Amino acid sequence: MRLKAGIFVAALVRRVFSDGGMAAIERRGAEEAGAILVRIRHRDGLESLAAPAPQTAFDTAKPDARLFEWRKLRVEGRVVDEAIAGEARFDPDIWVVELETDSPETYLDIATS
């Protein structure tokens, strides 16, 4: 059984903080099963956006894992804002978590293409 979204987000924020990074919940979504978007702020002022990977990317051995894919990589913040706004129009129950870390892959399972 997959962890509830609220528990996953709380654990993610706590892990980042414990490693000396910064994390914040930008938008609270549905506690049980809201989709989670992760905004990564880079030191150079650019941003990236990770979102849930499509079902076809999942490993059949771990069907309950949370797998992410890059939707935006190293773009201006307004591009990430627009992508998040579009997702929120489609799904008002989304979570948005903001991370400031040099290694987001440490905290997120990223699908490889």
Coordinates of C-alpha atoms in Angstrom, one line a residue:
M1 CA 0.0 0.0 0.0
R2 CA 1.3 3.4 -1.0
L3 CA 2.1 6.1 1.7
K4 CA -0.5 8.8 2.0
A5 CA 0.6 12.0 0.2
G6 CA 0.7 14.0 3.4
I7 CA 3.0 11.5 5.1
F8 CA 5.3 11.3 2.0
V9 CA 5.5 15.1 1.9
A10 CA 6.3 15.5 5.6
A11 CA 9.0 12.8 5.4
L12 CA 10.5 14.5 2.3
V13 CA 10.7 17.9 4.0
R14 CA 12.2 16.4 7.1
R15 CA 14.8 14.4 5.2
V16 CA 15.9 17.5 3.2
F17 CA 16.1 19.6 6.4
S18 CA 18.1 16.9 8.3
D19 CA 20.7 17.0 5.4
G20 CA 21.0 20.8 5.7
G21 CA 18.9 21.7 2.7
M22 CA 15.8 23.8 2.6
A23 CA 12.3 22.6 1.9
A24 CA 8.8 24.1 2.2
I25 CA 5.2 23.1 1.4
E26 CA 4.1 25.6 -1.1
R27 CA 0.6 24.1 -1.6
R28 CA -1.2 21.5 0.5
G29 CA -3.2 19.0 -1.5
A30 CA -5.4 16.1 -0.7
E31 CA -4.0 14.3 2.4
E32 CA -4.8 10.8 1.2
A33 CA -3.8 10.7 -2.4
G34 CA -3.0 14.1 -3.9
A35 CA -0.4 14.2 -6.7
I36 CA 2.9 15.7 -5.6
L37 CA 4.8 18.2 -7.7
V38 CA 8.4 19.1 -6.5
R39 CA 9.9 22.5 -7.4
I40 CA 13.7 22.6 -7.2
R41 CA 15.4 25.9 -6.9
H42 CA 19.0 25.9 -8.1
R43 CA 21.8 28.1 -6.9
D44 CA 22.0 29.9 -10.3
G45 CA 18.4 31.1 -10.0
L46 CA 16.9 28.6 -12.4
E47 CA 14.3 26.0 -11.4
S48 CA 13.3 22.5 -12.2
L49 CA 10.0 20.7 -11.8
A50 CA 9.5 17.0 -11.0
A51 CA 6.0 15.5 -11.2
P52 CA 4.6 12.0 -10.9
A53 CA 5.8 9.7 -13.7
P54 CA 3.3 8.0 -15.9
Q55 CA 2.1 4.5 -14.9
T56 CA 4.1 2.9 -17.7
A57 CA 7.4 4.0 -16.0
F58 CA 6.7 2.0 -12.9
D59 CA 8.7 -1.1 -11.9
T60 CA 6.3 -4.0 -11.5
A61 CA 8.3 -5.1 -8.5
K62 CA 7.5 -1.8 -6.7
P63 CA 4.0 -0.8 -7.9
D64 CA 3.4 1.3 -4.7
A65 CA 6.6 3.4 -5.0
R66 CA 6.4 7.1 -5.8
L67 CA 8.2 7.7 -9.1
F68 CA 8.9 11.1 -10.5
E69 CA 9.9 12.5 -13.9
W70 CA 11.4 15.8 -14.9
R71 CA 8.7 18.1 -16.5
K72 CA 10.9 21.1 -16.6
L73 CA 14.7 21.3 -16.3
R74 CA 16.7 24.4 -15.4
V75 CA 14.2 27.0 -16.6
E76 CA 13.1 30.4 -15.4
G77 CA 10.8 30.4 -12.4
R78 CA 7.8 31.8 -14.3
V79 CA 7.9 28.7 -16.6
V80 CA 7.6 26.4 -13.5
D81 CA 4.9 28.7 -12.1
E82 CA 2.9 28.3 -15.3
A83 CA 3.3 24.5 -15.3
I84 CA 2.1 24.3 -11.7
A85 CA -0.9 26.6 -12.4
G86 CA -1.8 24.4 -15.3
E87 CA -1.7 21.3 -13.2
A88 CA -3.7 23.0 -10.4
R89 CA -6.5 23.8 -13.0
F90 CA -6.6 20.2 -14.0
D91 CA -6.2 18.7 -10.5
P92 CA -7.0 21.1 -7.5
D93 CA -5.8 18.4 -5.0
I94 CA -2.1 18.6 -5.9
W95 CA 0.7 19.2 -3.5
V96 CA 3.6 21.5 -4.4
V97 CA 6.8 21.0 -2.4
E98 CA 9.8 23.4 -2.9
L99 CA 13.3 22.1 -2.4
E100 CA 16.6 24.0 -2.3
T101 CA 19.2 21.2 -2.7
D102 CA 22.1 20.4 -5.0
S103 CA 20.9 16.8 -5.3
P104 CA 17.2 16.3 -5.6
E105 CA 17.8 12.7 -6.8
T106 CA 18.8 11.9 -3.3
Y107 CA 15.3 12.4 -2.2
L108 CA 13.2 11.5 -5.2
D109 CA 13.1 8.4 -7.3
I110 CA 13.4 9.8 -10.9
A111 CA 12.3 7.7 -13.9
T112 CA 14.9 7.2 -16.5
S113 CA 13.8 7.5 -20.1

